[in-house]
Coordinates of C-alpha atoms and ligand atoms in Angstrom, one line a residue:
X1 CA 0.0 0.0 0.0
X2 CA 2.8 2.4 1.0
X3 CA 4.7 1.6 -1.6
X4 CA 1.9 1.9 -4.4
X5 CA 1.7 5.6 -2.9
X6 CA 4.8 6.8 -3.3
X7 CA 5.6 5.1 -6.7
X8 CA 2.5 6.6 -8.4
X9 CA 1.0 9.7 -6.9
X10 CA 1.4 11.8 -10.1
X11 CA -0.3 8.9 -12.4
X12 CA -3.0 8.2 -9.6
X13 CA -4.1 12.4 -9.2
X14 CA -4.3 12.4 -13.2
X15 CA -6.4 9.6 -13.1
X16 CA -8.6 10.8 -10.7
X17 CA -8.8 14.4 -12.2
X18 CA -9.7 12.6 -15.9
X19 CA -12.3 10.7 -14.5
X20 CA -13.8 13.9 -12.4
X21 CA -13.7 16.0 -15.6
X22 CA -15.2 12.9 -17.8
X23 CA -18.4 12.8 -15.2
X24 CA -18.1 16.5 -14.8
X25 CA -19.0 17.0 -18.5
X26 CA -21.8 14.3 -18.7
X27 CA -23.6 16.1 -15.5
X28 CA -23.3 19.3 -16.6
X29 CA -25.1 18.2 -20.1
X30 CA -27.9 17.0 -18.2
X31 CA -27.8 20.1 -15.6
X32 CA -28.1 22.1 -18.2
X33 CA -30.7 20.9 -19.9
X34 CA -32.8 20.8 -16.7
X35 CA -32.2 24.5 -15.9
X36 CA -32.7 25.2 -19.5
X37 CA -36.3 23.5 -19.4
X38 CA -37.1 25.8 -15.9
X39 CA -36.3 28.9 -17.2
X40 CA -37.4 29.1 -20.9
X41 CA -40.8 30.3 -21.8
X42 CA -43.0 28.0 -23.6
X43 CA -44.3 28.5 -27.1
X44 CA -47.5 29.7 -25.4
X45 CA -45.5 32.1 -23.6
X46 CA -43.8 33.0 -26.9
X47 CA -47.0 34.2 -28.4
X48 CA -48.8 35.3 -25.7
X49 CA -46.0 37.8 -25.1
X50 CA -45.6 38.6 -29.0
X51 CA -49.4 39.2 -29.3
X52 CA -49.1 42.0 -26.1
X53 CA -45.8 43.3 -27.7
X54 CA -48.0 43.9 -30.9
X55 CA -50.4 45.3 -29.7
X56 CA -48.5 47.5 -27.6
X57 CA -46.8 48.9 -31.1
X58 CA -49.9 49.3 -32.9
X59 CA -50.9 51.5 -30.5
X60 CA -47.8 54.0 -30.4
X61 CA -47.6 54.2 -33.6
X62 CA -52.2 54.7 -33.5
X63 CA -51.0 57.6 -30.7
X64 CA -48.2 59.1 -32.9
X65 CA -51.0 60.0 -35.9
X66 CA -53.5 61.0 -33.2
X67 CA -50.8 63.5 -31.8
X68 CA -49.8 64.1 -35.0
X69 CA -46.2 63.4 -34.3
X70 CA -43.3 61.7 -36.7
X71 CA -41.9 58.9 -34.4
X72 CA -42.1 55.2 -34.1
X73 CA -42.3 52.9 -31.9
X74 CA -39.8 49.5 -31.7
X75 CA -40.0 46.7 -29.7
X76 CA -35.7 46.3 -28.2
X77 CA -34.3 44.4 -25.3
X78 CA -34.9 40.6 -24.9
X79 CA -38.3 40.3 -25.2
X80 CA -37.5 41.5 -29.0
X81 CA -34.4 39.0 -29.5
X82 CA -35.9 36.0 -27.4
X83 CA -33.7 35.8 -24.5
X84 CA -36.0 36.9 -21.8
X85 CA -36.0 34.7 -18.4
X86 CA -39.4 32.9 -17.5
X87 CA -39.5 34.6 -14.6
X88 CA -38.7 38.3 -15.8
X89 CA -41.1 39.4 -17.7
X90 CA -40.8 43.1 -19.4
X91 CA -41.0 44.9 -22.4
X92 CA -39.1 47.2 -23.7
X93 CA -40.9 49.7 -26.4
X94 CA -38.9 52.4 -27.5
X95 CA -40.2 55.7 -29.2
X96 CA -37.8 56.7 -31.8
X97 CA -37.8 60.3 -32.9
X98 CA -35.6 62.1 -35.7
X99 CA -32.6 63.6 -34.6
X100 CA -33.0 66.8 -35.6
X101 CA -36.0 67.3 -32.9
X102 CA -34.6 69.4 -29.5
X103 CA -34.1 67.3 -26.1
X104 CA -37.2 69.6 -24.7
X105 CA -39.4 68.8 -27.3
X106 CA -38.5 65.0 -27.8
X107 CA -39.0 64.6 -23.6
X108 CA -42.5 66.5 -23.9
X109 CA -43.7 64.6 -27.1
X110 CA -42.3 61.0 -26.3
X111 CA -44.0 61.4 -22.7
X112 CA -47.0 62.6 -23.8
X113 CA -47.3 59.6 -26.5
X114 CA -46.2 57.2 -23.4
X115 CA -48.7 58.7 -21.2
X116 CA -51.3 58.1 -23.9
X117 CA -50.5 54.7 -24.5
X118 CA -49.8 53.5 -20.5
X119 CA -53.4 55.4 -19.9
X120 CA -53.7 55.3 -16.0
X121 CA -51.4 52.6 -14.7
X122 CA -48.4 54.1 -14.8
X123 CA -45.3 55.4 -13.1
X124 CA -43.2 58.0 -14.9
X125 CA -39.6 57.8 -13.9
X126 CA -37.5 60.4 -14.2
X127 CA -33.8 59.5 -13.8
X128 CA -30.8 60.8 -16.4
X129 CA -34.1 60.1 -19.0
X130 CA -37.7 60.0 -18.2
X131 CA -39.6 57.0 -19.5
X132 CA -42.7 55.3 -18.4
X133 CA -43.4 52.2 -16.9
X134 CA -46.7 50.7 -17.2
X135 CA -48.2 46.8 -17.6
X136 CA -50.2 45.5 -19.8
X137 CA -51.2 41.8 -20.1
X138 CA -49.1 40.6 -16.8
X139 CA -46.1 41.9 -18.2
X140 CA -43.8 45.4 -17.1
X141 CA -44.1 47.5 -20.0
X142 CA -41.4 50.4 -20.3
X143 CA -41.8 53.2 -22.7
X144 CA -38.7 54.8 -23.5
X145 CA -38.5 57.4 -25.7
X146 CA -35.1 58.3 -27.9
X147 CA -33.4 59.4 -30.9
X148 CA -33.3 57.4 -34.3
X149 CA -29.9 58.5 -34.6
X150 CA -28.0 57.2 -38.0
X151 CA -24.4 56.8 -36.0
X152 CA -24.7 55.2 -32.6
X153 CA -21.3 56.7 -31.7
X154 CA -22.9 60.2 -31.9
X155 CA -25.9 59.4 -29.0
X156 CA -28.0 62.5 -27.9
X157 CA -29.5 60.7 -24.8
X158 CA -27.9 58.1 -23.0
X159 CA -30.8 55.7 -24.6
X160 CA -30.3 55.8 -28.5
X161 CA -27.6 52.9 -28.7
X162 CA -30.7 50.4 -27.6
X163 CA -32.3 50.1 -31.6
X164 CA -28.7 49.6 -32.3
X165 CA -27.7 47.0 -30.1
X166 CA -31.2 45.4 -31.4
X167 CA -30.4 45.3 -34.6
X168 CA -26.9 44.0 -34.1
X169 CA -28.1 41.1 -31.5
X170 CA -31.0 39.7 -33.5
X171 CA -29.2 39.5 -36.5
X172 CA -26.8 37.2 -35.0
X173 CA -28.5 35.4 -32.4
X174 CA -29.4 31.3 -33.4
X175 CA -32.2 29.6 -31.7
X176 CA -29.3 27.6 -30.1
X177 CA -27.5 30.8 -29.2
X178 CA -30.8 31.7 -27.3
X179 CA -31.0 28.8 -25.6
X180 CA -27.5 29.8 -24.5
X181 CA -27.9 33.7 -23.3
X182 CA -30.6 32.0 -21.5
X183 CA -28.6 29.4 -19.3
X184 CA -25.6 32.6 -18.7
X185 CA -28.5 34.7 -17.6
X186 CA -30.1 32.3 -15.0
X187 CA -26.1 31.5 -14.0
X188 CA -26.0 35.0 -13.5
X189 CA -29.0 35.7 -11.3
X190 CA -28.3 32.2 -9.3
X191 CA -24.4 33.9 -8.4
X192 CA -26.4 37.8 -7.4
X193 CA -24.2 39.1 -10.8
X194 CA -27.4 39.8 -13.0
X195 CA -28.4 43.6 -13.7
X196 CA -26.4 46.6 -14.7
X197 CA -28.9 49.0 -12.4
X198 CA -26.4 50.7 -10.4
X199 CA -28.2 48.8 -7.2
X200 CA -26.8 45.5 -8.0
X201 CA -23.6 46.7 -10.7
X202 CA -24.0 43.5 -12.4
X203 CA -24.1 42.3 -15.7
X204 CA -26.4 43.6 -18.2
X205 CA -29.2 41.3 -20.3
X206 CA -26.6 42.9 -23.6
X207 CA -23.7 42.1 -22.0
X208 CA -25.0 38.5 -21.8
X209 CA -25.6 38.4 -25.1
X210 CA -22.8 39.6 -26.5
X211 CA -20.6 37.3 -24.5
X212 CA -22.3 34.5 -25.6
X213 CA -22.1 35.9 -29.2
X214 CA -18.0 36.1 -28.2
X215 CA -17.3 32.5 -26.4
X216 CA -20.1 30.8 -28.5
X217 CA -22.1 28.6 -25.6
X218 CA -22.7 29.3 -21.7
X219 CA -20.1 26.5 -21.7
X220 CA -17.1 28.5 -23.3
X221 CA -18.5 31.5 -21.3
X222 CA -18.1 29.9 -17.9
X223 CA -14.7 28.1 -19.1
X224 CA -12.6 31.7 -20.9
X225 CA -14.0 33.3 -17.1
X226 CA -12.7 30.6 -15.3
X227 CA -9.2 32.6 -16.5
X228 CA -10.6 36.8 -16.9
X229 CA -8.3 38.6 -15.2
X230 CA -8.6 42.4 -14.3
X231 CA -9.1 44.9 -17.1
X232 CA -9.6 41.9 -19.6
X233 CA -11.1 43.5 -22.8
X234 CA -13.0 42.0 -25.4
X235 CA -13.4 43.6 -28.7
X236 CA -16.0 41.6 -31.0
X237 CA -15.7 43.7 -33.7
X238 CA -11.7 44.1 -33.2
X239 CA -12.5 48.2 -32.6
X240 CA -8.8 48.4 -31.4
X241 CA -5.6 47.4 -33.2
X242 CA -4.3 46.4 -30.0
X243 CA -6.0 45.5 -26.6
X244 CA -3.7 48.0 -24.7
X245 CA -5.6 50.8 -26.4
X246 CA -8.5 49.7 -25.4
X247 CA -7.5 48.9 -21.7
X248 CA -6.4 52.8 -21.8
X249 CA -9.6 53.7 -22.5
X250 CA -11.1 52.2 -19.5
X251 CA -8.7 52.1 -17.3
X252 CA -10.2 51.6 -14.2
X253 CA -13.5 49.0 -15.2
X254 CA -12.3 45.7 -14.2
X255 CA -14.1 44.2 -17.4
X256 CA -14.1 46.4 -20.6
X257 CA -16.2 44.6 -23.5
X258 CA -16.2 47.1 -26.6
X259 CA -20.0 47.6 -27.9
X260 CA -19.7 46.8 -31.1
X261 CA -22.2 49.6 -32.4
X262 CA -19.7 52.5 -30.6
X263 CA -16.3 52.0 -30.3
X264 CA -16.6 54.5 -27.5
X265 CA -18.4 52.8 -25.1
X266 CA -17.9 50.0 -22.4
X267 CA -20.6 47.5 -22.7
X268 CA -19.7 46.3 -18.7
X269 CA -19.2 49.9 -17.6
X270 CA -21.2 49.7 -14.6
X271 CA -19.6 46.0 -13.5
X272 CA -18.2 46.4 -9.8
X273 CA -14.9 44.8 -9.2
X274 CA -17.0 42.7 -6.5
X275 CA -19.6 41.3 -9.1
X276 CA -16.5 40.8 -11.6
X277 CA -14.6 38.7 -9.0
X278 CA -17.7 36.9 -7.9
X279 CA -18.7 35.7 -11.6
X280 CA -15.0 34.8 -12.5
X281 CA -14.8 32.4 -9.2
X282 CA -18.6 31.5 -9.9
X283 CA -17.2 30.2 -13.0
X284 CA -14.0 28.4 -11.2
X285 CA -16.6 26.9 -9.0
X286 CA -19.0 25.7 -11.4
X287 CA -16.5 23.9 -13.7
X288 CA -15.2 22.3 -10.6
X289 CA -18.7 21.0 -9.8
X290 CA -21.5 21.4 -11.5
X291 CA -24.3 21.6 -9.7
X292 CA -28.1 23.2 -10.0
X293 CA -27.4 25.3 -6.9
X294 CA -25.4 27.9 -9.0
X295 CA -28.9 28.9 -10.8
X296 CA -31.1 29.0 -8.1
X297 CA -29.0 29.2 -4.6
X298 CA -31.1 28.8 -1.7
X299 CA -32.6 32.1 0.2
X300 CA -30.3 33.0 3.2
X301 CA -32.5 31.8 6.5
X302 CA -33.9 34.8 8.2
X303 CA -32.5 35.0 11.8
X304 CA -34.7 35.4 15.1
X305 CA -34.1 38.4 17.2
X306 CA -32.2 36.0 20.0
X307 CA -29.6 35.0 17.0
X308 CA -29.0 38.3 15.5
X309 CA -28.2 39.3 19.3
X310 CA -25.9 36.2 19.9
X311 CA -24.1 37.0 16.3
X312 CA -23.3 40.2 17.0
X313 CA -22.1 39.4 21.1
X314 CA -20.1 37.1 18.9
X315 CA -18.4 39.4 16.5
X316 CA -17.0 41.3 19.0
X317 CA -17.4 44.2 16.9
X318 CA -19.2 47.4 16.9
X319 CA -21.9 47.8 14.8
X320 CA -23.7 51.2 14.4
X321 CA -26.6 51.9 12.1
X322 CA -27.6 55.5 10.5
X323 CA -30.9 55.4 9.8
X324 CA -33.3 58.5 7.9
X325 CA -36.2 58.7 5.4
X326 CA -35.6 57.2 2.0
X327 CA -35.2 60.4 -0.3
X328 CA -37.8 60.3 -3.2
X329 CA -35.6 59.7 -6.0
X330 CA -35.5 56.2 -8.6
X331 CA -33.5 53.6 -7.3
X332 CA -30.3 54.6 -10.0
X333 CA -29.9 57.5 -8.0
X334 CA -30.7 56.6 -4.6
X335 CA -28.1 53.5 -4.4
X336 CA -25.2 55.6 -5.9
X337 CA -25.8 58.1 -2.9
X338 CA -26.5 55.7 -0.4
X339 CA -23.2 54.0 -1.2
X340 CA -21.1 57.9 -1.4
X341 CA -22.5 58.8 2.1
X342 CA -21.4 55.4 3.3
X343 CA -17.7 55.9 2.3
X344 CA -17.9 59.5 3.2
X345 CA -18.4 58.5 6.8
X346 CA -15.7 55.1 6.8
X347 CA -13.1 57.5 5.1
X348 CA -13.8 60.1 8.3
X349 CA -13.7 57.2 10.7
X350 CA -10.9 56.0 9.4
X351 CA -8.8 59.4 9.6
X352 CA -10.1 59.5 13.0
X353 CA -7.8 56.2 13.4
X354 CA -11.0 53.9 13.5
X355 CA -11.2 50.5 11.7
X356 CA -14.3 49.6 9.9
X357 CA -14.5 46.1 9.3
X358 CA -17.6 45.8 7.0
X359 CA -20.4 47.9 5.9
X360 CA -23.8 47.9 4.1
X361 CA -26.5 49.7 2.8
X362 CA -30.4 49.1 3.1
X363 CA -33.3 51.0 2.2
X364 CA -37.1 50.7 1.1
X365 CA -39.0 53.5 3.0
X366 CA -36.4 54.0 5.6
X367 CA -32.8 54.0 4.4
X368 CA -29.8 52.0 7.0
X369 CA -26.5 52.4 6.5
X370 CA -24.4 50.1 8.5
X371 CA -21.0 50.3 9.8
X372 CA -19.4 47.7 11.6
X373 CA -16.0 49.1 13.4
X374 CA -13.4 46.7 14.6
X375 CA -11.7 49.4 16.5
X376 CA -14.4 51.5 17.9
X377 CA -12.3 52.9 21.3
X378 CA -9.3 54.4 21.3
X379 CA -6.9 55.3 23.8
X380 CA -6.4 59.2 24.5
X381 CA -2.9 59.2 23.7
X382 CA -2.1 59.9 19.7
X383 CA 1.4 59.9 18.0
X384 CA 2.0 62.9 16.0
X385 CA 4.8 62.3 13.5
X386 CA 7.0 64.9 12.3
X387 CA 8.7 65.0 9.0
X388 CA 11.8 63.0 7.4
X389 CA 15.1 63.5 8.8
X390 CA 16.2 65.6 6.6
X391 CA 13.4 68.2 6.2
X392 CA 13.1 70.7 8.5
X393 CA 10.7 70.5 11.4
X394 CA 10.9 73.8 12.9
X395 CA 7.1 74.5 12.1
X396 CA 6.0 71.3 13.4
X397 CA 7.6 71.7 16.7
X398 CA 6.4 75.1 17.2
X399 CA 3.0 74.2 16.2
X400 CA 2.8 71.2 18.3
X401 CA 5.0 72.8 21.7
X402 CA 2.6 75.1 22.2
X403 CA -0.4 73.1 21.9
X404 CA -3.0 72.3 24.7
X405 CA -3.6 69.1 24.0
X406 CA 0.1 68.2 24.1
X407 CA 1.2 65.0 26.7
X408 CA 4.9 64.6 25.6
X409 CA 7.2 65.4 23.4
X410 CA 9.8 66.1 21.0
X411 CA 11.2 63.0 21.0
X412 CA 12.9 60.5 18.7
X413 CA 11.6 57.0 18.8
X414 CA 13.4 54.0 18.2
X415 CA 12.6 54.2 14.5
X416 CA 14.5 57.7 14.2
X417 CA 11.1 59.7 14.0
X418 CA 10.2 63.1 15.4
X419 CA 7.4 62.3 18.1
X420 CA 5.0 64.9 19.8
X421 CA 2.0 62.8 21.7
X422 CA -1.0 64.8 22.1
X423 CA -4.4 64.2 23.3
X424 CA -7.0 62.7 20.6
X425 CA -10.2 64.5 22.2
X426 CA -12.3 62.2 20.6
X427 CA -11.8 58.1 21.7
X428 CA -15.5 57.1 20.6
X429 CA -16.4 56.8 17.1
X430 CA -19.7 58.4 18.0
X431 CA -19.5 61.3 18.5
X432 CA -17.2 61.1 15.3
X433 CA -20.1 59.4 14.0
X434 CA -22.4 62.1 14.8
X435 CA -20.1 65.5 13.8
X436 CA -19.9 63.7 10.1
X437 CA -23.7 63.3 9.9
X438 CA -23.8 67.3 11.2
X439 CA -20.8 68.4 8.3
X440 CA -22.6 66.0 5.8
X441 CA -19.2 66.4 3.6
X442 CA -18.9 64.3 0.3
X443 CA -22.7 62.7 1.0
X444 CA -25.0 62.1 -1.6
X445 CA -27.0 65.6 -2.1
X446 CA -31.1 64.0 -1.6
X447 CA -29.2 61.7 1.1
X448 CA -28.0 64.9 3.0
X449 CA -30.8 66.4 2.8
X450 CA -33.3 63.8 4.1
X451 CA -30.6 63.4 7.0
X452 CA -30.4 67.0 7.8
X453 CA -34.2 66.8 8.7
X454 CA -33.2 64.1 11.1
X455 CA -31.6 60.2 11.6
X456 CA -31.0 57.4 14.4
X457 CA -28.0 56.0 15.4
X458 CA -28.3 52.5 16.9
X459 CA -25.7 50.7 18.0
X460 CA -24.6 46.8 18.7
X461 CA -28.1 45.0 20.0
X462 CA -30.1 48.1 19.8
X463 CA -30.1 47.6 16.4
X464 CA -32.8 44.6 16.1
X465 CA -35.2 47.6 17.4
X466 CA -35.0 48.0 13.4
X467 CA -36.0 44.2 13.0
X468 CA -39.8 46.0 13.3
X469 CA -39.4 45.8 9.0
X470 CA -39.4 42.3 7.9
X471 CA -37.6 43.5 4.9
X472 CA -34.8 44.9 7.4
X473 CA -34.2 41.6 9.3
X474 CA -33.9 39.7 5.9
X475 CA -31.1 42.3 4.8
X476 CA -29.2 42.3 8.3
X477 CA -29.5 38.2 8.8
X478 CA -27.7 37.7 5.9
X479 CA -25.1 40.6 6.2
X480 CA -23.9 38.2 9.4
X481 CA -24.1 35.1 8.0
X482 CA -22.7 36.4 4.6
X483 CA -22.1 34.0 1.9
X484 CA -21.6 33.5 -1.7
X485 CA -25.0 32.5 -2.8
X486 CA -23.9 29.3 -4.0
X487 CA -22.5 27.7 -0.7
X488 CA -25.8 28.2 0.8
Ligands
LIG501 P1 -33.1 45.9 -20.2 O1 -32.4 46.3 -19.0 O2 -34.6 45.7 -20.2 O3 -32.3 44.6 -20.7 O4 -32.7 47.0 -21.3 P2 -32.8 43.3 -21.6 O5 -31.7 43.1 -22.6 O6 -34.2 43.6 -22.1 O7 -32.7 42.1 -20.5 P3 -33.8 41.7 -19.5 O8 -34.2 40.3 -19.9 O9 -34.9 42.6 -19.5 O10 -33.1 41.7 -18.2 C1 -33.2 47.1 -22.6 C2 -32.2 47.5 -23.6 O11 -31.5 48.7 -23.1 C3 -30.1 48.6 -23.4 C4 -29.9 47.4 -24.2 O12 -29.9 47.7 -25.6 C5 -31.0 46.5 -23.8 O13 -31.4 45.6 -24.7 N1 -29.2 48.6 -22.2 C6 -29.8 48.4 -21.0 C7 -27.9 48.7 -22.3 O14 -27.3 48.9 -23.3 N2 -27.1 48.7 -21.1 C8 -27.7 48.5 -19.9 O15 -27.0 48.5 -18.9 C9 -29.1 48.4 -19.8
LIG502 MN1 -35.8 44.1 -20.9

């Protein structure tokens, strides 16, 4: 036995790896095909959405005449190219207007035709560009008006690539390819990756496509990902001579895919480094073993009140929460400010020589931010170092000498550096807590302004007082029992 061991470990690990890929590949065949049959709509589906899609066009283009207005309407986005998700279903009309009409007049005239055509059930959503949300047959209908522009490198609202990115995707997509988008698309809801809504910084339902369009099967997807590396660029149409010039383009996105339609843009610009790392071991993960729980990962358990206490005893940490109204703004704005206020107050804590360990942001009606400190207290005492040896230091030990708060000092410590020790007035990250949220420096500006008509700050077990909202308790159970979705 012993022997057999040490002659033959390489041959014996080869084997076994063979054999694990071998059954890897045959399991993963028929895991797809499972997931496959879950998530794709049925031919009923198929027509029953084409016939409200229809009908939804007929009448635009009815409301145009009545108006007395030269646009169109188009039906874009997946439920045009066949690659929408059982369980998401929306439709995406656009209202395409010539180019030469102004912004002002192509808002007013596209929401009027919107309005007409949602009659009352609607919501009107103004973020960078107002659109319309309505339903209509059990499906969410958006009504987007934008420019038919010729060139969609020369955009005049952020929404006039769509008609091109329709046009580019259904003339490519197979039936197979479909079937394809659709498995990456459910891979990427199961891993938390899906959506480029600047909540989740995810990956768009175009992005999807386009990768698949790339790699050529969810398959080769998962397998190039396995190896993405930061800043990896793909180019379909080869835009760039060289992928350095690409990469300089986009220097900081972790993931630059070049839309094929304009050179210019970065189809994964709004992919956070998180959700870039998370799909890439996803992928690592998957092709290790396959299994159904990467497309839909159990829900995290919701903790009792008794638990959440015991966690956070456990933790050791402390945990404060900042709680205000939720500002009334659409989601793509509120997130982005949530998430500035939140560093705003860790960089503050941090320059006040706290440690935060974690954070997180919640909101529905009320808005939480969380911060969870590892050092919370700090001792009085605080080193104050002077400059190099050979810079002067004449203004920092006049400044310091004369100082109030001043315990010791000049001295030289061990390492050779100038030393005054001074008092730190504050030791508690409350009341450091509490001076930010007075300053409101570098916050989000409806954020700020809902705090500055007034906020909580909870801290360690008080916080379950906030488990009152059943949405709340979801959000903080699985911030302390935090894991990737698919080792639930
Ligand atoms: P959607 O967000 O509705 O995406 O945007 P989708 O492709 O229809 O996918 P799902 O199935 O609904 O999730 C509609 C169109 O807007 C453009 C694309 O052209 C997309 O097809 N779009 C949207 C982008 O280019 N980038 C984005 O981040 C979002
Ligand atoms: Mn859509």
């Amino acid at each position: 036995m012993v022997k057999s061991r040490l002659t033959f470990p390489q041959e014996k690990t080869k084997l076994f790896y063979l054999r694990r890929q071998i059954l890897n590949w045959i399991e993963m065949d028929v895991l797809l095909k499972k997931v496959l049959s879950e998530v794709k709509p049925s031919k009923a589906e198929k027509t029953r959405l084409g016939k409200v899609a229809g009908k939804l066009l007929q009448r635009v283009n009815e409301v145009c005449k009545e108006l007395d207005v030269y646009a169109h309407g188009m039906l874009v986005g997946s439920a045009a190219r066949g690659t929408w998700l059982r369980s998401e279903r929306d439709i995406d009309i656009f209202i395409l207007f010539p180019e030469r009409l102004s912004r002002k007049k192509l808002e007013e005239k596209g929401l009027a035709i919107a309005r007409k055509v949602a009659g009352k059930v609607r919501k009107e959503q103004f973020a960078e560009h107002p659109y319309i949300k309505t339903r209509m047959g059990g499906f969410d209908v958006d009504l987007v008006p934008c420019y038919d522009v010729s060139n969609p490198a020369q955009i005049k609202s952020a929404v006039d690539r769509s008609p091109h990115h329709q046009r580019y995707i259904s003339s490519r997509l197979t039936s197979e390819l479909r079937d394809q988008v659709l498995l990456l698309k459910q891979f990427m809801m199961g891993t938390g990756v899906y959506g480029s809504d600047l909540k989740t910084q995810g990956f768009s339902g175009y992005l999807c496509e386009l990768l698949t369009l790339q790699y050529g099967s969810f398959k080769r997807v998962i397998g190039a990902a396995n190896h993405w590396e930061l800043g990896e660029v793909i180019d379909p149409e080869k835009a760039y001579s060289i992928e350095g010039e690409a990469r300089e383009l986009f220097p900081k996105d972790p993931l630059i895919v070049i839309d094929p339609v304009d050179p210019g843009r970065n189809v994964a610009a709004a992919l956070s480094l998180q959700n870039f790392a998370t799909f890439v071991r996803a992928s690592q993960d998957f092709l290790r073993k396959p299994d159904f729980r990467f497309f839909t990962p159990r829900k995290p358990r919701v903790l009792t009140p008794q638990e959440i206490r015991g966690l956070i005893k456990k933790r050791g940490t402390k945990i404060f929460s900042i709680s205000f109204t939720t500002p009334d703004v659409v989601p793509d704005m509120l997130y982005p400010q949530l998430l500035k206020t939140k560093r705003a107050l860790m960089a503050q804590l941090k320059d006040a020589g706290f440690r935060v360990l974690r954070s997180g942001i919640w909101a529905n009606n009320k808005s939480v931010i969380l911060l969870e400190l590892s050092i919370s207290k700090l001792p009085n005492v605080h080193a104050r170092v002077g400059p190099p040896l050979q810079v002067d230091a004449d203004d920092f030990v006049k400044k310091h000498l004369t100082s109030r708060r001043k315990l010791a000092g000049p001295f030289i410590d061990d390492d050779g550096r100038l030393l005054f020790e001074v008092e730190r007035g504050y030791t508690e990250a409350k009341p450091i807590l509490k001076w930010a949220l007075t300053q409101r420096v570098a916050f989000g500006k409806h954020v700020a302004r809902s705090i500055s008509k007034g906020y909580m700050i909870h801290e360690g077990e008080e916080i379950i007082k906030l488990c009152k909202n059943k949405e709340f308790t979801k959000f903080l159970s699985e911030y302390l029992t935090l894991r990737l979705p698919w080792y639930r």
